[in-house]
Amino acid sequence: MTAHRTPARLVDARPGPGHTIEFDGRPVPVLPGQTIAAALWANGILAWRRTRVGGRPRGAFCGIGVCYDCLATVDGRPNLRTCLLPAEPGTVVTTQEGHGRADLEV
Amino acid sequence: MPTSKSDPAARPYDLAIVGAGPAGLAAAVTAAGLGLRCALLDAAERPGGQYYRHPAPGLGAARPDRLHHHWPAFAALLRRLDAHTRAGRVDHLSGHHVWTAEPGETWRLRAVVGPGGPSSTGSAGRAAVVEARAVLLATGAYERQLPFPGWTLPGVVTAGGAQAMLKSGLVLPGRRIVVAGSGPLLLAAAASLAAAGARVPAVVEAGDYLGYARTPAALAALARNPGKLGEGARHAVLLLRHRVRLRPRSAVVEAHGEDRVTAVTVARLDADWRPVPGTGRRIACDALAVGHGLLPQIELATELGAATRTGPDGAVALAVDERLRTNLPGLWAAGETCGVGGADLALVEGEIAAREIAGRPVPAALRSLRRRRRAFAHLLAAAHRPGPGWTDWLTPETDVCRCEEVPAARIREAVDELGAGDARTVKLLTRAGMGWCQGRMCGPAVACLAGGGPPRPDSRPLACPVPLAHLADAADESPGGSG
């Protein structure tokens, strides 16, 4: 029965105390040691960027830091690879619009 | 401690190893055991590479072995690494993204330090310089992708990516995950996704599994690698238990959905991988894990003019001799960088390379193990070589380059009407391959559409994003620079 199997049960995980990050203004629970991308996936969120040309949603694709699809604005800094970055308590993630540098007006 | 500008007096290491996956780890513990002082540079926080990726300690996984084959081998490597690290024979430099290698009597590796590379730490990321008399490239591989309509939808992920996120973060991209593409990784990915609770309606394999056993040479290679057969059988049993259907000679020719994937269309393929008209079947899913085997990650060496060879699947790998030397003095390679062949082979090659670099004899058994496993890798690569008909999956609107959002129509226009005959010219005319990923995701597809003959090694002067300040400092220090 698939309903009873989870990744955590598979490896018999007993996570330490979790924490919270913020995604587009709402709190997202995180297990200790998870990357930002993993925390978003765990909460059913698959997209956290809109592309520069077509404005299409994107999220994690390769999961190992080579495809750059999972870029987001983290704590105000754009274009960071969320599949590599650990989610720290209080990290603020915002969906990145295009190149994420609207402030430069380029 | 690593050499850095603040520590100019530190003496060079005997050996710097780039990559702490199976090949790099095996090399580090072997070399240290033979008396070499080693730096082990790796981009990740914890050793293991992609194959031995494992949950962060905070996740409290009591049984990480359940997501892995050969976990005891990894645990043993970690124990040896730990002992060598405490004895000062190995400096494990985690979070180091190496972006260039400068050859010489003493090699110089430059890295950006931080979990996400540049600008991940509030600053631009620290610069590190590591000097060593020899360098071993054990930088592994990433997955080959072939575009299809809908492949940019959220929920469409790489097969290796689904595994990576599961192994390290204990997460899944969805609950009903179709696995598709070509190559042995698909079976491993499907097995672990199913074991972790995903429903996997189908594994869609473009190749023909019987292709492994069509020639006497292939049968001989199989017979000499019984372990590999056992591994395949274990996956097969698990997939049967979870009622996962294997669909050979088929491909996902479209992913459907508006803001995320909700279904895929699977079609039968002819021998050239052309979809057979009228065979499309729709499968509902909330995620798709897709990939077409692996490509060696070798730009640190190809930028220096290292010789390459093209494998039977069209993947470009570093050319090495029996001693795992590249054609550049002082530069060695092991594991996937020499041609994708899996973790067992990488462990063997890491050990061989370390013994060679230390000037010690290599046991004949180790050499013959390497030859056997290379032969098997060759067989697999040939069986999963992408067929030329895959381009029939594309519609004019399909984005081929994900970063720059370049559709197939624009690439075909560059080739058919503007006379582009290779990937480089296509890039100059369309920007395909000019984006963040530096062509890693679209490279094989663009090269194929450009029809420029055999693939050439990618050119990436910087292996990862580098703050401008680091570039400026590097220029100042270089011979002939103003520093």
Coordinates of C-alpha atoms in Angstrom, one line a residue:
Chain A
M1 CA 0.0 0.0 0.0
T2 CA 1.6 3.2 -1.2
A3 CA -0.3 5.3 1.4
H4 CA 1.9 3.9 4.2
R5 CA 5.2 4.4 2.6
T6 CA 7.0 7.7 2.9
P7 CA 10.7 8.7 2.3
A8 CA 11.1 9.3 6.0
R9 CA 9.7 5.8 6.9
L10 CA 11.9 4.2 4.3
V11 CA 15.1 5.4 6.0
D12 CA 13.6 5.2 9.5
A13 CA 14.1 9.0 10.0
R14 CA 13.7 10.6 13.3
P15 CA 14.2 14.3 12.4
G16 CA 15.4 16.8 15.0
P17 CA 13.2 19.8 15.7
G18 CA 12.0 21.6 12.6
H19 CA 11.8 25.2 11.8
T20 CA 10.1 27.6 9.4
I21 CA 11.0 29.6 6.3
E22 CA 8.9 32.1 4.5
F23 CA 7.8 31.7 0.9
D24 CA 5.9 34.5 -0.8
G25 CA 4.7 35.7 2.6
R26 CA 3.5 32.4 4.0
P27 CA 5.3 30.1 6.5
V28 CA 6.7 26.8 5.2
P29 CA 7.7 24.1 7.6
V30 CA 11.2 22.7 7.2
L31 CA 13.0 19.6 8.5
P32 CA 16.5 20.2 9.7
G33 CA 19.1 19.9 6.9
Q34 CA 16.7 20.3 4.0
T35 CA 17.6 22.6 1.1
I36 CA 15.1 25.3 0.2
A37 CA 14.0 23.4 -2.9
A38 CA 13.4 20.2 -0.8
A39 CA 11.4 22.2 1.8
L40 CA 9.2 23.6 -1.0
W41 CA 8.7 20.2 -2.6
A42 CA 7.7 18.8 0.8
N43 CA 5.0 21.4 0.9
G44 CA 3.6 20.7 -2.6
I45 CA 5.3 23.8 -4.1
L46 CA 6.9 23.0 -7.5
A47 CA 7.5 26.5 -9.0
W48 CA 9.2 29.6 -7.5
R49 CA 10.4 31.5 -10.6
R50 CA 8.9 33.1 -13.6
T51 CA 11.0 33.0 -16.8
R52 CA 12.4 36.1 -18.4
V53 CA 11.0 35.6 -21.9
G54 CA 7.7 33.8 -21.5
G55 CA 6.9 34.4 -17.8
R56 CA 6.5 30.7 -17.4
P57 CA 6.7 29.0 -14.0
R58 CA 9.8 27.0 -13.1
G59 CA 11.2 25.2 -10.1
A60 CA 13.8 22.4 -9.5
F61 CA 14.7 20.3 -12.5
C62 CA 18.1 18.7 -12.1
G63 CA 18.3 18.8 -8.3
I64 CA 22.1 18.9 -8.3
G65 CA 23.1 22.5 -9.2
V66 CA 23.8 22.2 -12.9
C67 CA 20.6 23.4 -14.6
Y68 CA 19.9 26.7 -12.8
D69 CA 16.1 26.3 -13.2
C70 CA 15.6 26.4 -9.4
L71 CA 16.8 30.0 -9.1
A72 CA 14.9 32.2 -6.7
T73 CA 15.3 35.4 -4.7
V74 CA 16.5 34.4 -1.2
D75 CA 16.7 37.0 1.6
G76 CA 16.5 39.7 -1.1
R77 CA 19.4 38.3 -3.3
P78 CA 18.2 37.1 -6.7
N79 CA 19.4 34.2 -8.9
L80 CA 20.3 31.7 -6.1
R81 CA 20.2 28.0 -6.6
T82 CA 17.7 26.7 -4.1
C83 CA 18.6 23.1 -4.7
L84 CA 22.0 23.8 -3.1
L85 CA 21.1 26.3 -0.4
P86 CA 20.2 25.0 3.0
A87 CA 17.0 26.4 4.4
E88 CA 18.0 28.3 7.5
P89 CA 15.4 29.3 10.1
G90 CA 13.7 32.5 9.0
T91 CA 15.0 32.4 5.4
V92 CA 12.8 34.5 3.2
V93 CA 12.2 33.1 -0.3
T94 CA 10.3 35.0 -3.0
T95 CA 9.2 33.9 -6.4
Q96 CA 11.7 35.5 -8.8
E97 CA 10.3 37.5 -11.7
G98 CA 12.6 37.1 -14.8
H99 CA 16.2 38.0 -14.1
G100 CA 15.2 39.2 -10.6
R101 CA 16.9 42.5 -11.0
A102 CA 13.9 44.8 -11.6
D103 CA 15.7 47.2 -9.2
L104 CA 18.3 47.8 -11.9
E105 CA 15.7 48.6 -14.5
V106 CA 17.8 46.6 -17.1
Chain B
M1 CA 44.5 24.2 5.6
P2 CA 43.9 25.2 2.1
T3 CA 46.3 27.6 0.4
S4 CA 44.7 31.0 0.0
K5 CA 45.9 34.5 -0.6
S6 CA 46.0 35.0 3.1
D7 CA 48.3 32.0 3.5
P8 CA 50.9 32.3 0.7
A9 CA 53.5 30.3 2.5
A10 CA 51.5 27.0 2.7
R11 CA 53.3 24.3 0.8
P12 CA 51.5 22.7 -2.2
Y13 CA 49.7 19.4 -1.6
D14 CA 51.0 16.2 -3.2
L15 CA 47.6 15.7 -4.7
A16 CA 44.4 17.7 -5.2
I17 CA 41.3 15.7 -5.9
V18 CA 38.3 17.5 -7.4
G19 CA 35.1 15.7 -6.4
A20 CA 34.2 13.6 -3.4
G21 CA 32.0 11.0 -5.0
P22 CA 33.0 7.3 -5.3
A23 CA 36.1 7.9 -7.5
G24 CA 37.4 10.9 -5.5
L25 CA 36.8 9.2 -2.1
A26 CA 38.5 6.0 -3.1
A27 CA 41.5 8.0 -4.5
A28 CA 41.7 10.2 -1.4
V29 CA 41.9 7.4 1.1
T30 CA 44.2 5.3 -1.1
A31 CA 46.6 8.1 -1.7
A32 CA 46.6 9.2 1.9
G33 CA 47.3 5.6 3.0
L34 CA 50.3 5.6 0.6
G35 CA 51.7 8.7 2.3
L36 CA 50.5 11.5 0.0
R37 CA 49.2 14.8 1.5
C38 CA 45.8 15.3 -0.2
A39 CA 43.3 18.1 -0.7
L40 CA 39.8 16.7 -1.4
L41 CA 37.7 19.6 -2.9
D42 CA 34.0 19.1 -3.3
A43 CA 31.1 21.5 -3.9
A44 CA 28.7 19.7 -1.5
E45 CA 28.6 20.0 2.2
R46 CA 28.9 16.2 2.8
P47 CA 31.1 13.7 0.9
G48 CA 29.5 11.1 -1.4
G49 CA 28.9 12.8 -4.7
Q50 CA 25.6 12.1 -6.4
Y51 CA 25.7 8.3 -6.0
Y52 CA 26.2 8.3 -2.2
R53 CA 24.1 11.3 -1.5
H54 CA 22.4 10.8 1.8
P55 CA 20.1 12.6 4.3
A56 CA 21.5 15.6 6.2
P57 CA 22.3 14.5 9.8
G58 CA 19.5 16.6 11.2
L59 CA 17.0 14.3 9.4
G60 CA 18.0 11.5 11.8
A61 CA 17.9 8.7 9.2
A62 CA 18.7 5.5 11.0
R63 CA 18.7 3.4 7.8
P64 CA 20.2 5.5 5.0
D65 CA 21.3 2.2 3.4
R66 CA 17.8 1.6 2.2
L67 CA 18.2 4.2 -0.5
H68 CA 21.5 2.8 -1.7
H69 CA 23.4 -0.2 -3.0
H70 CA 26.8 -0.9 -1.4
W71 CA 26.2 1.4 1.5
P72 CA 28.7 -0.5 3.6
A73 CA 31.4 0.3 1.1
F74 CA 30.6 4.0 1.5
A75 CA 30.5 3.7 5.3
A76 CA 34.0 2.1 5.1
L77 CA 35.3 4.9 2.9
L78 CA 34.0 7.5 5.3
R79 CA 35.7 5.9 8.2
R80 CA 39.0 5.8 6.4
L81 CA 38.5 9.4 5.3
D82 CA 37.8 10.5 8.8
A83 CA 40.9 8.8 10.1
H84 CA 43.1 10.4 7.4
T85 CA 41.5 13.8 8.0
R86 CA 42.2 13.6 11.8
A87 CA 45.8 12.6 11.1
G88 CA 46.2 15.6 8.8
R89 CA 46.8 13.6 5.7
V90 CA 43.6 14.8 3.9
D91 CA 42.0 18.2 4.0
H92 CA 38.4 17.7 3.0
L93 CA 37.4 21.1 1.6
S94 CA 33.6 21.0 1.4
G95 CA 31.5 23.7 -0.2
H96 CA 34.3 24.4 -2.7
H97 CA 33.1 25.1 -6.2
V98 CA 36.2 24.7 -8.4
W99 CA 35.9 27.0 -11.4
T100 CA 39.3 26.7 -13.0
A101 CA 42.5 24.7 -13.0
E102 CA 45.8 26.4 -13.9
P103 CA 48.4 23.9 -15.1
G104 CA 52.1 24.0 -14.2
E105 CA 54.9 22.3 -12.2
T106 CA 52.5 23.2 -9.4
W107 CA 48.9 23.1 -10.3
R108 CA 46.6 25.8 -9.0
L109 CA 42.8 25.3 -8.5
R110 CA 40.5 28.2 -7.8
A111 CA 37.2 27.8 -6.0
V112 CA 34.3 29.8 -4.8
V113 CA 33.4 28.7 -1.2
G114 CA 29.9 28.6 0.1
P115 CA 26.9 26.2 0.0
G116 CA 25.3 27.6 -3.1
G117 CA 28.4 29.0 -4.7
P118 CA 28.7 32.8 -5.2
S119 CA 26.6 35.2 -3.2
S120 CA 25.1 32.5 -1.1
T121 CA 26.7 33.8 2.1
G122 CA 25.7 37.4 2.1
S123 CA 29.0 38.3 0.5
A124 CA 30.2 37.2 -2.9
G125 CA 31.5 33.9 -1.5
R126 CA 35.1 33.4 -0.3
A127 CA 37.8 32.8 -2.8
A128 CA 40.1 29.8 -2.3
V129 CA 43.2 28.8 -4.1
V130 CA 44.6 25.3 -3.7
E131 CA 48.1 24.3 -5.0
A132 CA 49.1 20.8 -5.7
R133 CA 51.8 18.8 -7.6
A134 CA 49.1 16.6 -9.2
V135 CA 45.4 16.9 -9.8
L136 CA 42.9 14.1 -10.1
L137 CA 39.6 15.0 -11.8
A138 CA 36.7 13.0 -10.3
T139 CA 34.0 15.5 -11.1
G140 CA 31.4 12.9 -12.1
A141 CA 28.6 13.5 -14.5
Y142 CA 25.2 15.1 -15.0
E143 CA 22.2 13.8 -16.8
R144 CA 21.6 14.0 -20.6
Q145 CA 18.3 15.5 -21.6
L146 CA 16.4 15.4 -24.8
P147 CA 13.6 18.0 -25.1
F148 CA 9.9 17.3 -25.8
P149 CA 6.8 19.4 -25.7
G150 CA 5.9 20.3 -22.1
W151 CA 9.4 19.4 -20.6
T152 CA 9.7 22.8 -19.0
L153 CA 6.5 22.3 -16.9
P154 CA 7.0 22.3 -13.1
G155 CA 6.8 18.7 -11.9
V156 CA 8.9 17.5 -14.9
V157 CA 12.3 16.8 -13.2
T158 CA 15.4 14.8 -14.2
A159 CA 15.5 11.2 -13.1
G160 CA 18.7 11.8 -11.3
G161 CA 17.3 15.0 -9.7
A162 CA 14.3 13.1 -8.3
Q163 CA 16.8 10.6 -6.8
A164 CA 19.0 13.4 -5.5
M165 CA 16.2 15.2 -3.8
L166 CA 14.9 12.0 -2.3
K167 CA 18.3 10.8 -1.1
S168 CA 19.3 14.1 0.6
G169 CA 16.0 15.8 1.5
L170 CA 13.6 12.8 1.8
V171 CA 11.2 14.5 -0.6
L172 CA 9.3 13.6 -3.7
P173 CA 8.1 15.9 -6.5
G174 CA 4.7 14.2 -6.6
R175 CA 2.7 11.2 -5.6
R176 CA 2.2 9.6 -9.0
I177 CA 5.5 9.8 -10.9
V178 CA 6.1 8.5 -14.5
V179 CA 9.8 7.6 -15.1
A180 CA 11.0 7.9 -18.7
G181 CA 14.0 8.3 -21.0
S182 CA 16.7 5.7 -21.5
G183 CA 19.4 3.9 -19.5
P184 CA 19.9 1.9 -16.4
L185 CA 19.4 4.9 -14.0
L186 CA 15.7 4.8 -14.8
L187 CA 15.3 1.4 -13.1
A188 CA 17.2 2.6 -10.1
A189 CA 15.2 5.8 -9.9
A190 CA 11.9 4.1 -10.3
A191 CA 12.7 1.5 -7.6
S192 CA 13.7 4.1 -5.1
L193 CA 10.7 6.4 -5.8
A194 CA 8.4 3.4 -5.4
A195 CA 10.1 2.3 -2.2
A196 CA 9.6 5.8 -0.9
G197 CA 5.9 5.7 -1.4
A198 CA 5.4 7.1 -4.9
R199 CA 3.1 5.4 -7.3
V200 CA 5.0 4.8 -10.5
P201 CA 2.5 4.0 -13.3
A202 CA 5.3 3.2 -15.8
V203 CA 8.9 3.2 -16.6
V204 CA 9.2 4.3 -20.2
E205 CA 12.4 3.2 -21.9
A206 CA 13.3 4.3 -25.4
G207 CA 15.8 1.6 -26.0
D208 CA 15.3 -2.1 -26.3
Y209 CA 16.4 -4.0 -23.3
L210 CA 17.0 -7.1 -25.3
G211 CA 19.6 -5.1 -27.2
Y212 CA 22.0 -6.0 -24.3
A213 CA 22.1 -9.6 -25.4
R214 CA 22.2 -9.5 -29.2
T215 CA 25.8 -10.1 -29.9
P216 CA 28.4 -12.6 -28.6
A217 CA 30.6 -9.8 -27.3
A218 CA 27.7 -8.3 -25.3
L219 CA 26.8 -11.7 -23.9
A220 CA 30.4 -12.2 -22.9
A221 CA 30.5 -8.8 -21.2
L222 CA 27.3 -9.6 -19.3
A223 CA 28.7 -13.0 -18.2
R224 CA 31.9 -11.3 -16.8
N225 CA 29.8 -8.8 -14.8
P226 CA 27.4 -11.0 -12.8
G227 CA 27.1 -8.4 -10.1
K228 CA 25.5 -6.0 -12.6
L229 CA 23.0 -8.7 -13.6
G230 CA 22.1 -9.1 -9.9
E231 CA 21.6 -5.4 -9.5
G232 CA 19.3 -5.3 -12.5
A233 CA 17.4 -8.3 -11.1
R234 CA 16.9 -6.6 -7.7
H235 CA 15.4 -3.5 -9.4
A236 CA 13.2 -5.7 -11.5
V237 CA 11.9 -7.6 -8.4
L238 CA 11.1 -4.3 -6.6
L239 CA 9.4 -2.9 -9.6
L240 CA 7.3 -6.0 -10.0
R241 CA 6.3 -5.8 -6.3
H242 CA 5.2 -2.3 -6.7
R243 CA 3.3 -3.1 -9.9
V244 CA 5.4 -0.8 -12.0
R245 CA 5.0 -1.4 -15.7
L246 CA 8.1 -1.4 -17.9
R247 CA 7.4 0.0 -21.4
P248 CA 10.4 -0.6 -23.7
R249 CA 10.8 1.0 -27.1
S250 CA 8.6 3.9 -26.0
A251 CA 9.0 7.5 -25.0
V252 CA 7.1 10.4 -23.4
V253 CA 6.4 12.5 -26.4
E254 CA 4.5 15.2 -24.5
A255 CA 3.9 16.4 -21.0
H256 CA 0.5 18.1 -20.4
G257 CA -0.5 20.7 -17.9
E258 CA -0.9 24.4 -17.5
D259 CA 1.2 25.4 -14.5
R260 CA 2.4 21.9 -13.6
V261 CA 2.4 18.5 -15.2
T262 CA -0.9 16.6 -15.0
A263 CA -0.4 13.9 -17.6
V264 CA 2.0 12.6 -20.2
T265 CA 1.5 11.0 -23.6
V266 CA 3.6 7.9 -24.2
A267 CA 4.1 6.6 -27.7
R268 CA 5.8 3.5 -29.2
L269 CA 9.1 4.1 -31.0
D270 CA 10.5 2.6 -34.1
A271 CA 14.2 1.4 -34.2
D272 CA 15.3 5.0 -34.8
W273 CA 13.2 6.4 -31.9
R274 CA 10.6 7.9 -34.2
P275 CA 7.1 7.8 -32.6
V276 CA 4.9 5.3 -34.3
P277 CA 1.7 7.2 -35.4
G278 CA -1.5 6.1 -33.6
T279 CA 0.3 4.6 -30.6
G280 CA 0.0 7.5 -28.2
R281 CA -1.5 6.7 -24.8
R282 CA -2.2 9.2 -22.1
I283 CA -1.1 8.5 -18.5
A284 CA -2.2 10.7 -15.6
C285 CA 0.6 11.8 -13.2
D286 CA 1.6 14.7 -11.1
A287 CA 5.3 14.4 -11.8
L288 CA 7.6 13.0 -14.5
A289 CA 11.3 12.0 -13.9
V290 CA 13.1 11.9 -17.2
G291 CA 16.7 11.4 -18.4
H292 CA 18.8 9.8 -21.1
G293 CA 21.9 8.6 -19.3
L294 CA 24.8 10.6 -18.1
L295 CA 27.4 13.0 -19.5
P296 CA 30.9 13.3 -18.1
Q297 CA 31.5 16.7 -16.4
I298 CA 34.9 17.5 -17.8
E299 CA 35.1 21.2 -18.6
L300 CA 37.9 21.9 -16.1
A301 CA 40.1 19.6 -18.3
T302 CA 38.7 20.4 -21.8
E303 CA 39.3 24.1 -21.2
L304 CA 43.0 23.2 -21.0
G305 CA 43.0 21.3 -24.2
A306 CA 42.8 17.8 -22.6
A307 CA 42.2 15.0 -25.2
T308 CA 38.8 13.5 -25.3
R309 CA 37.1 10.4 -26.8
T310 CA 33.5 9.9 -27.8
G311 CA 31.7 6.9 -26.3
P312 CA 29.3 4.6 -28.1
D313 CA 26.4 6.7 -26.9
G314 CA 27.9 9.9 -28.3
A315 CA 29.0 11.2 -24.9
V316 CA 32.4 13.0 -24.8
A317 CA 34.7 11.8 -22.0
L318 CA 38.4 12.4 -21.2
A319 CA 40.9 10.2 -22.9
V320 CA 43.1 8.5 -20.4
D321 CA 45.8 5.8 -20.7
E322 CA 46.0 2.6 -18.7
R323 CA 47.4 4.6 -15.8
L324 CA 44.5 7.0 -15.9
R325 CA 46.7 9.9 -17.0
T326 CA 45.2 12.6 -19.3
N327 CA 47.5 14.0 -22.0
L328 CA 48.3 16.9 -19.8
P329 CA 51.3 16.4 -17.4
G330 CA 50.1 16.1 -13.8
L331 CA 46.4 15.8 -14.6
W332 CA 44.7 12.5 -14.0
A333 CA 41.0 11.4 -14.2
A334 CA 38.9 8.6 -12.7
G335 CA 35.3 7.5 -12.7
E336 CA 32.6 9.1 -14.9
T337 CA 35.0 11.7 -16.3
C338 CA 36.7 8.9 -18.3
G339 CA 33.3 7.7 -19.6
V340 CA 30.2 6.9 -17.6
G341 CA 30.4 3.5 -16.0
G342 CA 28.9 3.6 -12.6
A343 CA 30.0 3.7 -9.0
D344 CA 31.7 0.3 -8.9
L345 CA 34.0 1.3 -11.7
A346 CA 34.6 4.7 -10.2
L347 CA 35.8 3.1 -6.9
V348 CA 38.2 0.9 -8.8
E349 CA 39.6 3.8 -10.9
G350 CA 39.9 6.1 -8.0
E351 CA 42.1 3.5 -6.3
I352 CA 44.2 2.8 -9.4
A353 CA 44.8 6.5 -10.1
A354 CA 45.9 7.1 -6.5
R355 CA 48.4 4.2 -6.7
E356 CA 49.7 5.4 -10.0
I357 CA 50.1 9.0 -8.7
A358 CA 51.9 7.6 -5.6
G359 CA 54.2 5.6 -7.9
R360 CA 53.1 2.3 -6.4
P361 CA 52.3 -0.9 -8.2
V362 CA 48.7 -1.6 -9.2
P363 CA 47.5 -5.2 -8.5
A364 CA 46.7 -7.1 -11.7
A365 CA 43.3 -8.0 -10.3
L366 CA 42.4 -4.3 -9.9
R367 CA 43.4 -3.7 -13.6
S368 CA 41.3 -6.6 -14.9
L369 CA 38.3 -5.5 -12.8
R370 CA 38.6 -2.1 -14.4
R371 CA 38.7 -3.6 -17.9
R372 CA 35.7 -5.8 -17.2
R373 CA 33.7 -2.9 -15.9
R374 CA 34.7 -0.7 -18.7
A375 CA 33.6 -3.3 -21.2
F376 CA 30.2 -3.5 -19.5
A377 CA 29.8 0.3 -19.5
H378 CA 30.6 0.2 -23.2
L379 CA 27.8 -2.3 -23.7
L380 CA 25.3 -0.2 -21.8
A381 CA 26.2 3.0 -23.6
A382 CA 25.8 1.4 -27.0
A383 CA 22.4 0.0 -26.0
H384 CA 21.1 3.4 -24.9
R385 CA 22.5 5.6 -27.6
P386 CA 19.8 8.1 -28.6
G387 CA 18.2 7.3 -31.9
P388 CA 18.2 10.0 -34.5
G389 CA 14.4 10.0 -34.8
W390 CA 13.9 11.6 -31.3
T391 CA 13.7 15.0 -33.0
D392 CA 10.3 14.0 -34.3
W393 CA 9.0 14.6 -30.7
L394 CA 9.6 18.4 -31.1
T395 CA 6.9 20.8 -32.2
P396 CA 8.0 24.2 -33.5
E397 CA 7.1 25.8 -30.2
T398 CA 9.0 23.3 -28.0
D399 CA 11.7 25.1 -26.0
V400 CA 14.9 23.3 -26.7
C401 CA 17.0 25.7 -24.6
R402 CA 15.4 26.0 -21.2
C403 CA 17.5 28.9 -19.9
E404 CA 17.1 31.2 -22.9
E405 CA 13.7 29.9 -24.0
V406 CA 14.7 29.1 -27.5
P407 CA 12.1 27.1 -29.4
A408 CA 12.9 24.4 -31.9
A409 CA 11.6 26.5 -34.8
R410 CA 14.2 29.1 -34.2
I411 CA 17.0 26.6 -34.1
R412 CA 15.8 24.9 -37.3
E413 CA 15.6 28.3 -38.9
A414 CA 19.2 29.0 -38.0
V415 CA 20.2 25.6 -39.5
D416 CA 18.0 25.5 -42.5
E417 CA 17.9 29.1 -43.6
L418 CA 20.9 30.8 -42.0
G419 CA 23.4 28.1 -42.7
A420 CA 24.4 27.2 -39.1
G421 CA 26.2 23.8 -39.3
D422 CA 27.2 23.3 -35.7
A423 CA 26.0 24.0 -32.1
R424 CA 28.4 26.9 -31.7
T425 CA 27.0 28.8 -34.7
V426 CA 23.4 28.0 -33.6
K427 CA 24.3 29.5 -30.2
L428 CA 25.6 32.7 -31.8
L429 CA 22.4 33.0 -33.9
T430 CA 19.7 32.0 -31.4
R431 CA 21.3 32.2 -27.9
A432 CA 20.6 28.4 -27.3
G433 CA 23.2 27.3 -24.9
M434 CA 24.1 30.8 -23.8
G435 CA 22.2 30.8 -20.6
W436 CA 22.8 30.0 -16.9
C437 CA 23.5 26.3 -17.4
Q438 CA 26.1 27.0 -20.1
G439 CA 24.4 24.5 -22.5
R440 CA 24.5 21.5 -20.1
M441 CA 20.8 20.9 -20.5
C442 CA 20.3 21.7 -24.2
G443 CA 23.8 20.9 -25.6
P444 CA 23.2 17.4 -26.9
A445 CA 19.8 18.4 -28.5
V446 CA 21.2 21.5 -30.1
A447 CA 24.2 19.6 -31.5
C448 CA 21.9 17.0 -32.9
L449 CA 19.6 19.6 -34.5
A450 CA 22.6 21.4 -35.9
G451 CA 23.8 18.2 -37.5
G452 CA 27.5 19.2 -37.1
G453 CA 28.9 15.7 -37.1
P454 CA 30.4 14.1 -34.0
P455 CA 30.0 16.0 -30.8
R456 CA 32.8 18.3 -29.7
P457 CA 33.7 18.8 -26.0
D458 CA 31.8 21.7 -24.5
S459 CA 33.8 24.9 -23.9
R460 CA 33.1 26.5 -20.5
P461 CA 36.0 28.8 -19.4
L462 CA 34.3 29.1 -16.0
A463 CA 32.9 25.9 -14.6
C464 CA 30.4 27.7 -12.3
P465 CA 29.4 31.3 -11.5
V466 CA 32.3 33.4 -10.2
P467 CA 32.2 36.8 -8.6
L468 CA 34.0 39.4 -10.7
A469 CA 36.2 40.3 -7.8
H470 CA 37.6 36.7 -7.8
L471 CA 38.4 37.0 -11.5
A472 CA 40.1 40.3 -11.0
D473 CA 42.2 38.8 -8.1
A474 CA 43.1 35.8 -10.2
A475 CA 44.3 38.0 -13.1
D476 CA 46.5 40.0 -10.7
E477 CA 48.2 36.9 -9.3
S478 CA 48.8 35.1 -12.6
P479 CA 52.3 35.1 -14.1
G480 CA 52.4 38.2 -16.3
G481 CA 49.6 39.8 -14.3
S482 CA 50.2 43.1 -12.5
G483 CA 50.2 41.4 -9.0

